[in-house]
Short mmCIF file of C-alpha atoms in Angstrom, two decimals:
data_model
loop_
_atom_site.label_atom_id
_atom_site.label_comp_id
_atom_site.label_asym_id
_atom_site.label_seq_id
_atom_site.Cartn_x
_atom_site.Cartn_y
_atom_site.Cartn_z
CA GLY A 84 115.48 100.87 90.64
CA GLU A 85 111.85 101.29 91.67
CA ASN A 86 109.86 98.26 92.81
CA VAL A 87 106.09 98.36 93.26
CA GLU A 88 104.27 95.72 95.31
CA GLN A 89 100.49 95.39 95.05
CA HIS A 90 98.00 93.54 97.27
CA PRO A 91 95.80 91.63 97.11
CA SER A 92 96.19 89.86 93.79
CA THR A 93 92.48 88.97 93.79
CA LEU A 94 89.62 90.69 95.60
CA SER A 95 85.93 89.82 95.70
CA VAL A 96 83.38 92.22 97.20
CA GLN A 97 79.61 92.36 97.29
CA GLU A 98 78.01 94.91 95.03
CA GLY A 99 77.54 98.12 96.99
CA ASP A 100 80.43 97.44 99.37
CA SER A 101 83.80 99.17 99.27
CA ALA A 102 87.03 97.81 97.80
CA VAL A 103 90.55 98.76 98.84
CA ILE A 104 93.75 97.94 96.96
CA LYS A 105 97.11 98.69 98.51
CA CYS A 106 100.54 99.32 97.02
CA THR A 107 104.02 99.98 98.34
CA TYR A 108 106.99 101.42 96.51
CA SER A 109 110.70 101.35 97.20
CA ASP A 110 112.19 104.52 95.70
CA SER A 111 111.64 107.51 98.01
CA ALA A 112 112.25 109.82 95.02
CA SER A 113 109.06 108.63 93.31
CA ASN A 114 106.48 111.40 93.25
CA TYR A 115 103.80 110.37 90.77
CA PHE A 116 101.37 107.50 91.41
CA PRO A 117 98.80 106.61 88.74
CA TRP A 118 96.15 103.90 88.85
CA TYR A 119 94.99 102.03 85.78
CA LYS A 120 91.93 99.88 85.13
CA GLN A 121 92.09 97.09 82.58
CA GLU A 122 88.90 95.52 81.30
CA LEU A 123 88.85 92.23 79.47
CA GLY A 124 90.37 92.48 76.00
CA LYS A 125 91.42 96.09 76.42
CA GLY A 126 94.51 98.04 77.32
CA PRO A 127 94.96 99.61 80.77
CA GLN A 128 93.19 102.94 81.17
CA LEU A 129 94.26 105.71 83.54
CA ILE A 130 91.48 106.28 86.09
CA ILE A 131 93.10 108.50 88.69
CA ASP A 132 96.54 109.69 89.74
CA ILE A 133 98.12 111.47 92.67
CA ARG A 134 101.27 113.49 93.06
CA SER A 135 103.39 113.57 96.18
CA ASN A 136 102.37 117.07 97.20
CA VAL A 137 98.90 115.83 98.21
CA GLY A 138 97.78 113.09 100.57
CA GLU A 139 94.40 112.27 99.07
CA LYS A 140 92.45 112.77 95.88
CA LYS A 141 88.84 111.89 95.09
CA ASP A 142 86.87 111.51 91.90
CA GLN A 143 83.27 110.46 92.47
CA ARG A 144 83.39 106.89 93.87
CA ILE A 145 87.16 106.57 93.55
CA ALA A 146 89.76 107.93 95.95
CA VAL A 147 93.50 107.50 96.33
CA THR A 148 95.55 108.08 99.45
CA LEU A 149 99.30 108.49 99.71
CA ASN A 150 101.59 108.09 102.70
CA LYS A 151 105.06 109.20 101.60
CA THR A 152 106.64 108.44 104.94
CA ALA A 153 105.55 104.82 104.81
CA LYS A 154 105.89 104.67 101.01
CA HIS A 155 102.46 103.26 100.41
CA PHE A 156 99.38 104.34 98.55
CA SER A 157 95.89 102.92 98.18
CA LEU A 158 92.89 102.93 95.87
CA HIS A 159 89.43 103.05 97.44
CA ILE A 160 86.28 102.32 95.45
CA THR A 161 83.00 102.97 97.26
CA GLU A 162 79.50 101.72 96.39
CA THR A 163 80.95 99.17 93.99
CA GLN A 164 79.03 98.34 90.83
CA PRO A 165 79.29 95.41 88.37
CA GLU A 166 81.19 97.59 85.90
CA ASP A 167 83.97 98.00 88.46
CA SER A 168 84.97 94.37 87.82
CA ALA A 169 88.39 94.56 86.15
CA VAL A 170 92.12 94.33 86.83
CA TYR A 171 93.56 97.35 88.59
CA PHE A 172 97.23 98.36 88.43
CA CYS A 173 99.06 100.78 90.65
CA ALA A 174 102.25 102.41 89.43
CA ALA A 175 104.98 104.80 90.49
CA SER A 176 107.50 107.08 88.83
CA LYS A 177 109.66 110.12 89.49
CA ALA A 178 107.68 112.08 86.89
CA ASN A 179 110.90 113.08 85.23
CA ARG A 180 110.07 113.07 81.56
CA ASP A 181 112.65 110.38 80.90
CA ASP A 182 111.62 108.27 83.87
CA LYS A 183 109.49 105.26 83.16
CA ILE A 184 106.38 104.29 85.11
CA ILE A 185 106.79 101.05 87.05
CA PHE A 186 103.63 98.96 87.44
CA GLY A 187 102.50 96.64 90.19
CA LYS A 188 101.39 93.10 89.29
CA GLY A 189 97.71 93.97 89.33
CA THR A 190 94.59 93.17 91.39
CA ARG A 191 91.68 91.31 89.84
CA LEU A 192 88.52 92.79 91.36
CA HIS A 193 85.30 90.77 91.22
CA ILE A 194 82.04 92.47 92.12
CA LEU A 195 79.59 89.85 93.37
CA PRO A 196 75.84 90.29 92.73
CA ASP B 173 90.73 111.11 68.56
CA ALA B 174 91.09 107.45 67.62
CA GLY B 175 93.51 106.76 70.45
CA VAL B 176 96.58 104.57 70.17
CA ILE B 177 96.08 102.13 67.31
CA GLN B 178 97.74 98.74 67.26
CA SER B 179 97.71 96.08 64.59
CA PRO B 180 97.09 93.26 64.26
CA ARG B 181 94.77 92.53 67.20
CA HIS B 182 95.65 88.86 67.10
CA GLU B 183 98.61 87.07 65.59
CA VAL B 184 99.23 83.34 65.46
CA THR B 185 102.55 82.25 64.03
CA GLU B 186 104.80 79.24 63.97
CA MET B 187 108.01 79.06 65.94
CA GLY B 188 110.90 80.48 63.97
CA GLN B 189 108.83 82.91 61.95
CA GLU B 190 109.29 86.67 62.00
CA VAL B 191 106.56 88.70 63.67
CA THR B 192 105.99 92.44 63.28
CA LEU B 193 103.67 94.37 65.55
CA ARG B 194 102.60 97.89 64.64
CA CYS B 195 101.60 100.98 66.58
CA LYS B 196 100.28 104.43 65.72
CA PRO B 197 100.50 106.78 68.72
CA ILE B 198 98.17 109.67 69.43
CA SER B 199 99.10 112.71 67.36
CA GLY B 200 101.19 115.14 69.41
CA HIS B 201 102.37 112.54 71.92
CA ASP B 202 106.15 112.58 72.02
CA TYR B 203 106.73 109.42 74.09
CA LEU B 204 105.98 105.90 72.89
CA PHE B 205 106.24 102.76 74.99
CA TRP B 206 106.13 99.05 74.20
CA TYR B 207 104.93 96.71 76.98
CA ARG B 208 104.49 92.96 77.20
CA GLN B 209 101.84 91.44 79.48
CA THR B 210 101.80 87.87 80.75
CA MET B 211 100.11 86.24 83.72
CA MET B 212 103.44 85.37 85.29
CA ARG B 213 105.32 88.64 84.82
CA GLY B 214 102.56 91.24 84.60
CA LEU B 215 103.25 94.39 82.58
CA GLU B 216 106.87 94.60 81.48
CA LEU B 217 108.31 97.67 79.77
CA LEU B 218 110.33 96.55 76.77
CA ILE B 219 111.49 99.85 75.26
CA TYR B 220 110.46 103.47 74.99
CA PHE B 221 111.08 106.35 72.60
CA ASN B 222 111.13 110.11 72.94
CA ASN B 223 110.76 112.11 69.74
CA ASN B 224 111.41 108.90 67.75
CA VAL B 225 114.70 108.21 69.56
CA PRO B 226 115.04 105.07 71.74
CA ILE B 227 115.69 106.16 75.33
CA ASP B 228 115.73 102.88 77.25
CA ASP B 229 115.75 99.40 75.74
CA SER B 230 116.91 97.58 78.86
CA GLY B 231 113.65 95.63 78.98
CA MET B 232 114.08 94.03 75.59
CA PRO B 233 114.49 90.37 76.49
CA GLU B 234 117.08 89.41 73.90
CA ASP B 235 118.51 90.17 70.50
CA ARG B 236 115.56 88.52 68.82
CA PHE B 237 113.53 91.60 69.72
CA SER B 238 113.96 94.94 67.94
CA ALA B 239 111.90 98.12 67.78
CA LYS B 240 111.93 101.10 65.49
CA MET B 241 110.18 104.43 65.26
CA PRO B 242 110.88 105.86 61.81
CA ASN B 243 108.57 108.84 62.35
CA ALA B 244 106.30 110.40 64.95
CA SER B 245 103.24 108.48 63.82
CA PHE B 246 104.50 104.91 63.53
CA SER B 247 106.46 102.31 65.45
CA THR B 248 107.15 98.60 65.01
CA LEU B 249 108.20 95.82 67.36
CA LYS B 250 109.78 92.88 65.58
CA ILE B 251 110.56 89.41 66.88
CA GLN B 252 112.85 87.29 64.74
CA PRO B 253 112.86 84.32 65.15
CA SER B 254 109.78 83.92 67.33
CA GLU B 255 109.55 81.31 70.11
CA PRO B 256 106.60 79.89 72.06
CA ARG B 257 107.71 81.78 75.20
CA ASP B 258 107.12 85.03 73.32
CA SER B 259 103.39 84.36 73.48
CA ALA B 260 101.84 87.33 75.32
CA VAL B 261 99.80 90.46 74.82
CA TYR B 262 101.92 93.33 73.56
CA PHE B 263 100.78 96.86 74.29
CA CYS B 264 101.85 100.15 72.84
CA ALA B 265 101.27 103.35 74.82
CA SER B 266 101.94 107.02 74.17
CA SER B 267 102.26 110.07 76.36
CA PHE B 268 101.68 113.83 75.96
CA PRO B 269 104.45 116.26 76.94
CA GLU B 270 102.62 118.00 79.78
CA LEU B 271 100.91 114.93 81.22
CA TYR B 272 102.41 111.93 82.92
CA GLY B 273 99.74 109.29 82.37
CA TYR B 274 99.98 106.92 79.44
CA THR B 275 97.30 106.10 76.87
CA PHE B 276 97.42 102.45 75.94
CA GLY B 277 96.33 100.77 72.73
CA SER B 278 94.10 97.69 72.74
CA GLY B 279 97.07 95.37 72.39
CA THR B 280 98.18 92.57 70.08
CA ARG B 281 97.68 89.04 71.36
CA LEU B 282 100.58 86.99 70.01
CA THR B 283 100.53 83.22 70.02
CA VAL B 284 103.60 81.34 68.85
CA VAL B 285 102.99 77.64 68.24
#
């Protein structure tokens, strides 16, 4: 089955700097890669996703890149702000309606003042 | 839309007692998922339903765990008897037919003493 590895487990960046979180997946048939943000005391919230027919997607300060050959994908947050502090999860699935999304272990992002 | 609603938010129970967690998915969502989150194991999928029918329960840790979805607007996750190692945050999530991302509830923090 699918296995998703996520690095780093903890990341601290100065406010205003960029943050990058990287993930790898094992199943070459996976074609849907969502990213979730979990704030303290809340459930994970979908912030951006990418499908395998594109290599990059941007939404304001957030961007995701996908390299299907290498089976890795990354989340980039630019101009980080205090409200970006949270746990971020990458995930992968085959986007078949009966296929479950497999999550990475999460990255705790700290934005330093 | 009120989102995915879970109850209770917090549950403290003694070892050996029965625990029932409840979830109301978003109206119109035909998939419902139960996850367990711990520091050690991250987000684990326990079971998921499509149109009220269980599709995959391979993540249910043992026979002490059971889940039901009697109708499209309600699901329960039951642990009987509960053990201290069941202490975790349990999330319910639902999904819309034409979208792949999940909407998570706020979770139930279970503590078994």
